[in-house]
Amino acid sequence: MSDGAPRTVAARIGDDLPRVDVIELANTRRIMHAERHNDGTRMPLFIPTASWARLLELHCTGESDRPRLAPSRVMDGLERALGRIMTEVVRHDAAQDAPLRPVYEVTSDLFGAEGPVEIRMLVDRTTGVACMLAGPPADIAALPLKATL
């Protein structure tokens, strides 16, 4: 499908996904929604706030030969890119009849040329909602992601 239509792939949520206070991380601005539109058919997507600052530097305010973009355009691109990554991760695991794993690493220049994107599958400990957190490994490592029961 190259028409941009969303592709729905069913995911199995494994029992080993860490339960983290995602709401607290968002309320304290350590992470932020990486989407403007979610009709409830996919997991909420988040990125570390430091990763958003890096994207703004790369595309909106930094010195570069490339044209500067409005933050809303960066958010639109981020949402599409993470949606595609999420679809591929879920599709791969579904084809293997495997539940989602807690951690993935994908090759992408999404946050800059320096390297991979780490994907964490989390469950909010209060609501039970599964979420995807994506960012450079250093930004993810800086977050307090200790799982709680």
XYZ file of N, CA and C in Angstrom:
447
model
N 0.847 -1.187 0.000
C 0.000 0.000 0.000
C 0.882 1.236 0.000
N 0.893 1.936 -1.044
C 1.686 3.152 -1.077
C 0.814 4.396 -1.050
N -0.456 4.236 -0.786
C -1.370 5.373 -0.778
C -1.372 6.131 0.543
N -0.557 5.696 1.497
C -0.484 6.380 2.784
C -1.556 5.932 3.764
N -2.407 4.987 3.349
C -3.449 4.493 4.235
C -2.823 3.702 5.374
N -3.366 3.838 6.583
C -2.805 3.089 7.696
C -2.954 1.592 7.471
N -1.957 0.868 7.926
C -1.992 -0.582 7.847
C -2.108 -1.110 9.254
N -3.115 -1.915 9.507
C -3.317 -2.458 10.840
C -2.759 -3.864 10.896
N -1.890 -4.082 11.861
C -1.323 -5.388 12.115
C -1.543 -5.665 13.597
N -2.156 -6.799 13.899
C -2.423 -7.133 15.297
C -1.132 -7.513 15.997
N -0.953 -6.999 17.200
C 0.233 -7.300 18.000
C -0.187 -8.024 19.264
N 0.632 -8.964 19.658
C 0.427 -9.624 20.950
C 1.337 -8.952 21.959
N 0.795 -8.568 23.071
C 1.552 -7.919 24.129
C 2.079 -9.004 25.058
N 3.397 -9.092 25.165
C 4.003 -10.106 26.023
C 3.899 -9.739 27.488
N 3.922 -10.744 28.326
C 3.865 -10.530 29.770
C 5.150 -9.911 30.301
N 6.215 -9.938 29.477
C 7.505 -9.439 29.949
C 7.724 -7.960 29.647
N 6.717 -7.281 29.084
C 6.889 -5.845 28.859
C 6.906 -5.135 30.208
N 7.891 -4.243 30.402
C 7.983 -3.570 31.698
C 6.802 -2.636 31.948
N 6.371 -2.635 33.186
C 5.326 -1.701 33.621
C 6.031 -0.495 34.211
N 5.824 0.649 33.565
C 6.524 1.882 33.905
C 5.483 2.980 34.079
N 5.778 3.958 34.885
C 4.860 5.083 35.063
C 5.027 6.052 33.889
N 4.440 5.686 32.754
C 4.531 6.477 31.525
C 3.879 7.839 31.735
N 2.768 7.873 32.432
C 2.060 9.137 32.665
C 2.951 10.102 33.444
N 3.641 9.612 34.450
C 4.553 10.463 35.232
C 5.694 10.978 34.359
N 6.244 10.118 33.514
C 7.318 10.555 32.612
C 6.827 11.666 31.685
N 5.599 11.546 31.219
C 5.036 12.587 30.344
C 4.714 13.853 31.137
N 4.135 13.695 32.312
C 3.772 14.866 33.124
C 4.980 15.655 33.596
N 6.117 14.992 33.764
C 7.338 15.686 34.182
C 8.187 16.083 32.970
N 7.639 15.933 31.802
C 8.247 16.339 30.530
C 9.567 15.647 30.235
N 9.709 14.430 30.716
C 10.882 13.637 30.337
C 10.657 12.977 28.985
N 9.377 12.680 28.693
C 8.997 12.144 27.386
C 7.832 12.969 26.865
N 7.591 12.866 25.564
C 6.456 13.583 24.975
C 5.825 12.726 23.886
N 4.549 13.000 23.641
C 3.875 12.315 22.541
C 4.597 12.617 21.247
N 4.748 11.607 20.425
C 5.394 11.765 19.128
C 4.353 11.630 18.030
N 3.187 12.123 18.315
C 2.086 12.032 17.359
C 1.088 13.133 17.645
N 0.445 13.552 16.602
C -0.613 14.545 16.773
C -1.980 13.905 16.611
N -2.014 12.777 15.932
C -3.287 12.115 15.636
C -3.169 10.629 15.969
N -4.015 10.158 16.839
C -4.093 8.725 17.117
C -5.554 8.421 17.369
N -6.124 7.672 16.449
C -7.551 7.359 16.554
C -7.821 6.157 17.448
N -6.789 5.710 18.167
C -6.957 4.588 19.079
C -6.691 3.241 18.431
N -6.300 3.224 17.164
C -6.036 1.955 16.495
C -4.582 1.523 16.614
N -3.744 2.367 17.202
C -2.348 1.982 17.395
C -1.882 2.421 18.780
N -0.756 1.849 19.176
C -0.162 2.212 20.457
C 0.213 3.679 20.464
N 0.093 4.330 21.597
C 0.623 5.690 21.704
C 2.146 5.667 21.501
N 2.647 6.670 20.816
C 4.069 6.782 20.512
C 4.664 7.931 21.312
N 5.815 7.689 21.933
C 6.506 8.704 22.715
C 7.975 8.747 22.322
N 8.594 9.903 22.562
C 10.051 10.039 22.436
C 10.548 10.811 23.650
N 11.817 10.626 24.007
C 12.382 11.466 25.069
C 12.352 12.938 24.632
N 12.131 13.822 25.560
C 12.103 15.252 25.246
C 13.440 15.696 24.656
N 14.535 15.109 25.116
C 15.856 15.434 24.549
C 15.927 15.082 23.068
N 15.246 14.040 22.669
C 15.232 13.650 21.251
C 14.457 14.670 20.422
N 13.380 15.208 20.984
C 12.612 16.251 20.284
C 13.483 17.496 20.101
N 14.222 17.858 21.149
C 15.113 19.014 21.040
C 16.146 18.793 19.936
N 16.650 17.570 19.825
C 17.610 17.244 18.767
C 16.962 17.384 17.390
N 15.732 16.924 17.243
C 15.034 17.054 15.954
C 14.816 18.519 15.588
N 14.448 19.332 16.566
C 14.260 20.761 16.294
C 15.578 21.399 15.862
N 16.666 21.012 16.514
C 17.979 21.532 16.143
C 18.341 21.116 14.716
N 18.090 19.859 14.398
C 18.429 19.355 13.068
C 17.615 20.008 11.956
N 16.330 20.222 12.220
C 15.419 20.604 11.136
C 14.847 22.011 11.204
N 14.917 22.647 12.363
C 14.249 23.950 12.510
C 15.199 25.106 12.816
N 16.170 24.876 13.671
C 16.958 26.009 14.157
C 18.448 25.902 13.893
N 18.947 24.716 13.627
C 20.382 24.530 13.463
C 20.907 25.148 12.183
N 22.212 25.297 12.146
C 22.850 25.838 10.950
C 23.052 24.704 9.960
N 22.499 24.888 8.768
C 22.573 23.865 7.743
C 22.226 24.475 6.402
N 22.603 23.772 5.363
C 22.237 24.210 4.008
C 20.798 23.852 3.677
N 20.228 22.948 4.454
C 18.863 22.494 4.183
C 17.853 23.559 4.576
N 16.704 23.542 3.923
C 15.662 24.496 4.320
C 15.182 24.215 5.736
N 14.827 25.241 6.440
C 14.296 25.128 7.801
C 12.823 24.729 7.736
N 12.417 23.886 8.651
C 11.034 23.426 8.700
C 10.342 23.967 9.944
N 9.041 24.089 9.870
C 8.237 24.440 11.039
C 8.175 23.209 11.957
N 8.140 23.401 13.274
C 8.031 22.255 14.184
C 6.844 21.343 13.861
N 5.747 21.903 13.381
C 4.596 21.059 13.035
C 4.925 20.098 11.895
N 5.742 20.531 10.943
C 6.160 19.652 9.847
C 7.086 18.559 10.366
N 7.951 18.908 11.318
C 8.843 17.914 11.916
C 8.006 16.872 12.661
N 6.991 17.323 13.404
C 6.128 16.391 14.132
C 5.389 15.468 13.166
N 4.893 16.015 12.068
C 4.205 15.177 11.070
C 5.141 14.095 10.540
N 6.370 14.477 10.199
C 7.338 13.509 9.696
C 7.715 12.479 10.740
N 7.891 12.926 11.977
C 8.213 12.017 13.070
C 7.103 10.997 13.263
N 5.876 11.463 13.263
C 4.730 10.573 13.446
C 4.678 9.523 12.338
N 4.883 9.944 11.099
C 4.871 8.992 9.979
C 6.022 7.993 10.097
N 7.224 8.491 10.409
C 8.391 7.609 10.504
C 8.227 6.583 11.622
N 7.795 7.024 12.794
C 7.617 6.086 13.897
C 6.470 5.116 13.627
N 5.443 5.583 12.940
C 4.352 4.684 12.544
C 4.840 3.581 11.624
N 5.712 3.938 10.674
C 6.276 2.919 9.770
C 7.171 1.950 10.538
N 7.999 2.479 11.437
C 8.866 1.609 12.239
C 8.016 0.659 13.071
N 6.987 1.201 13.718
C 6.112 0.378 14.552
C 5.439 -0.707 13.720
N 4.957 -0.352 12.543
C 4.301 -1.331 11.672
C 5.257 -2.462 11.318
N 6.497 -2.129 10.990
C 7.472 -3.161 10.620
C 7.824 -4.050 11.803
N 7.999 -3.471 12.987
C 8.296 -4.261 14.181
C 7.157 -5.227 14.464
N 5.944 -4.718 14.455
C 4.777 -5.556 14.756
C 4.599 -6.613 13.672
N 4.746 -6.225 12.418
C 4.590 -7.183 11.313
C 5.609 -8.317 11.441
N 6.861 -7.982 11.758
C 7.901 -9.004 11.905
C 7.542 -9.989 13.016
N 7.162 -9.475 14.183
C 6.836 -10.365 15.298
C 5.565 -11.161 15.035
N 4.580 -10.556 14.399
C 3.337 -11.271 14.087
C 3.603 -12.420 13.115
N 4.492 -12.196 12.147
C 4.828 -13.256 11.190
C 5.508 -14.427 11.890
N 6.189 -14.160 12.984
C 6.866 -15.205 13.764
C 5.956 -15.759 14.862
N 4.720 -15.245 14.922
C 3.770 -15.591 15.973
C 4.376 -15.356 17.355
N 5.087 -14.226 17.472
C 5.759 -13.886 18.726
C 5.145 -12.617 19.309
N 5.109 -12.530 20.635
C 4.647 -11.278 21.245
C 5.707 -10.192 21.091
N 5.301 -8.962 21.267
C 6.245 -7.855 21.228
C 7.286 -8.032 22.330
N 8.519 -7.702 22.001
C 9.606 -7.780 22.975
C 9.753 -6.426 23.655
N 10.426 -6.388 24.788
C 10.613 -5.108 25.482
C 11.528 -4.136 24.747
N 12.542 -4.624 24.015
C 13.528 -3.735 23.407
C 13.827 -4.180 21.977
N 13.919 -3.182 21.102
C 14.334 -3.384 19.707
C 15.347 -2.302 19.382
N 16.178 -2.581 18.409
C 17.057 -1.550 17.877
C 16.922 -1.601 16.369
N 16.649 -0.445 15.759
C 16.494 -0.381 14.315
C 17.519 0.598 13.745
N 17.919 0.328 12.523
C 18.838 1.221 11.835
C 18.039 2.345 11.208
N 18.346 3.568 11.588
C 17.619 4.724 11.068
C 18.421 5.984 11.357
N 18.318 6.937 10.457
C 18.933 8.241 10.693
C 17.896 9.239 11.188
N 16.810 8.739 11.739
C 15.699 9.574 12.182
C 16.151 10.707 13.097
N 17.021 10.408 14.047
C 17.459 11.419 15.010
C 18.847 11.963 14.685
N 19.301 11.717 13.483
C 20.613 12.195 13.054
C 21.473 11.040 12.592
N 22.578 11.395 12.009
C 23.451 10.393 11.398
C 24.168 9.516 12.414
N 24.116 9.877 13.685
C 24.921 9.144 14.649
C 24.449 7.742 14.962
N 23.313 7.323 14.452
C 23.086 5.909 14.647
C 21.705 5.408 14.893
N 21.661 4.287 15.575
C 20.430 3.521 15.675
C 19.358 4.220 16.500
N 18.162 3.694 16.358
C 17.021 4.123 17.161
C 16.645 2.941 18.046
N 16.546 3.208 19.323
C 16.122 2.182 20.274
C 14.620 2.297 20.457
N 13.963 1.162 20.429
C 12.521 1.092 20.618
C 12.265 0.329 21.909
N 11.489 0.923 22.781
C 11.084 0.255 24.014
C 9.568 0.099 23.992
N 9.123 -1.107 24.254
C 7.701 -1.371 24.422
C 7.445 -1.385 25.921
N 6.539 -0.527 26.345
C 6.241 -0.357 27.760
C 4.749 -0.489 27.993
N 4.389 -0.795 29.209
C 2.989 -0.774 29.622
C 2.891 0.231 30.754
N 1.976 1.187 30.625
C 1.793 2.140 31.716
C 1.236 1.393 32.924
N 1.907 1.550 34.039
C 1.528 0.763 35.219
C 0.170 1.155 35.778
N -0.295 2.364 35.521
C -1.585 2.797 36.053
C -2.738 2.389 35.140
N -2.583 2.625 33.847
C -3.693 2.396 32.913
C -3.653 1.036 32.234
N -2.474 0.408 32.195
C -2.342 -0.860 31.490
C -2.232 -0.708 29.978
N -2.058 0.524 29.493
C -1.963 0.778 28.057
C -0.529 0.533 27.600
N -0.390 -0.251 26.533
C 0.931 -0.495 25.947
C 1.326 0.717 25.117
N 2.589 1.104 25.191
C 3.106 2.284 24.498
C 4.445 1.946 23.857
N 4.793 2.728 22.847
C 6.106 2.617 22.232
C 6.888 3.874 22.555
N 8.125 3.699 23.000
C 9.042 4.794 23.274
C 10.225 4.610 22.336
N 10.586 5.643 21.593
C 11.669 5.535 20.618
C 12.616 6.713 20.763
N 13.896 6.448 20.544
C 14.876 7.524 20.575
C 16.284 6.976 20.459
N 17.257 7.870 20.390
C 18.643 7.420 20.403
C 18.924 6.692 21.715
N 19.764 5.655 21.685
C 20.031 4.881 22.906
C 20.456 5.738 24.104
N 21.251 6.775 23.901
C 21.686 7.613 25.025
C 20.517 8.351 25.662
N 19.564 8.813 24.846
C 18.394 9.513 25.385
C 17.497 8.546 26.149
N 17.339 7.329 25.657
C 16.529 6.327 26.337
C 17.207 5.950 27.669
N 18.535 5.759 27.643
C 19.277 5.357 28.853
C 19.179 6.414 29.955
N 18.972 7.674 29.580
C 18.894 8.751 30.572
C 17.545 8.789 31.298
N 16.584 8.004 30.849
C 15.250 8.010 31.462
C 15.169 7.003 32.603
N 14.388 7.326 33.630
C 14.179 6.368 34.725
C 13.115 5.338 34.324
N 13.539 4.290 33.654
C 12.588 3.288 33.136
C 12.531 2.032 33.984
N 12.828 2.160 35.247
C 12.763 0.997 36.118
C 11.329 0.496 36.164
N 11.181 -0.763 35.853
C 9.858 -1.373 35.847
C 9.358 -1.569 37.271
N 8.051 -1.422 37.421
C 7.418 -1.673 38.710
C 6.334 -2.716 38.517
N 5.995 -3.379 39.577
C 4.943 -4.400 39.492
C 3.600 -3.844 39.834
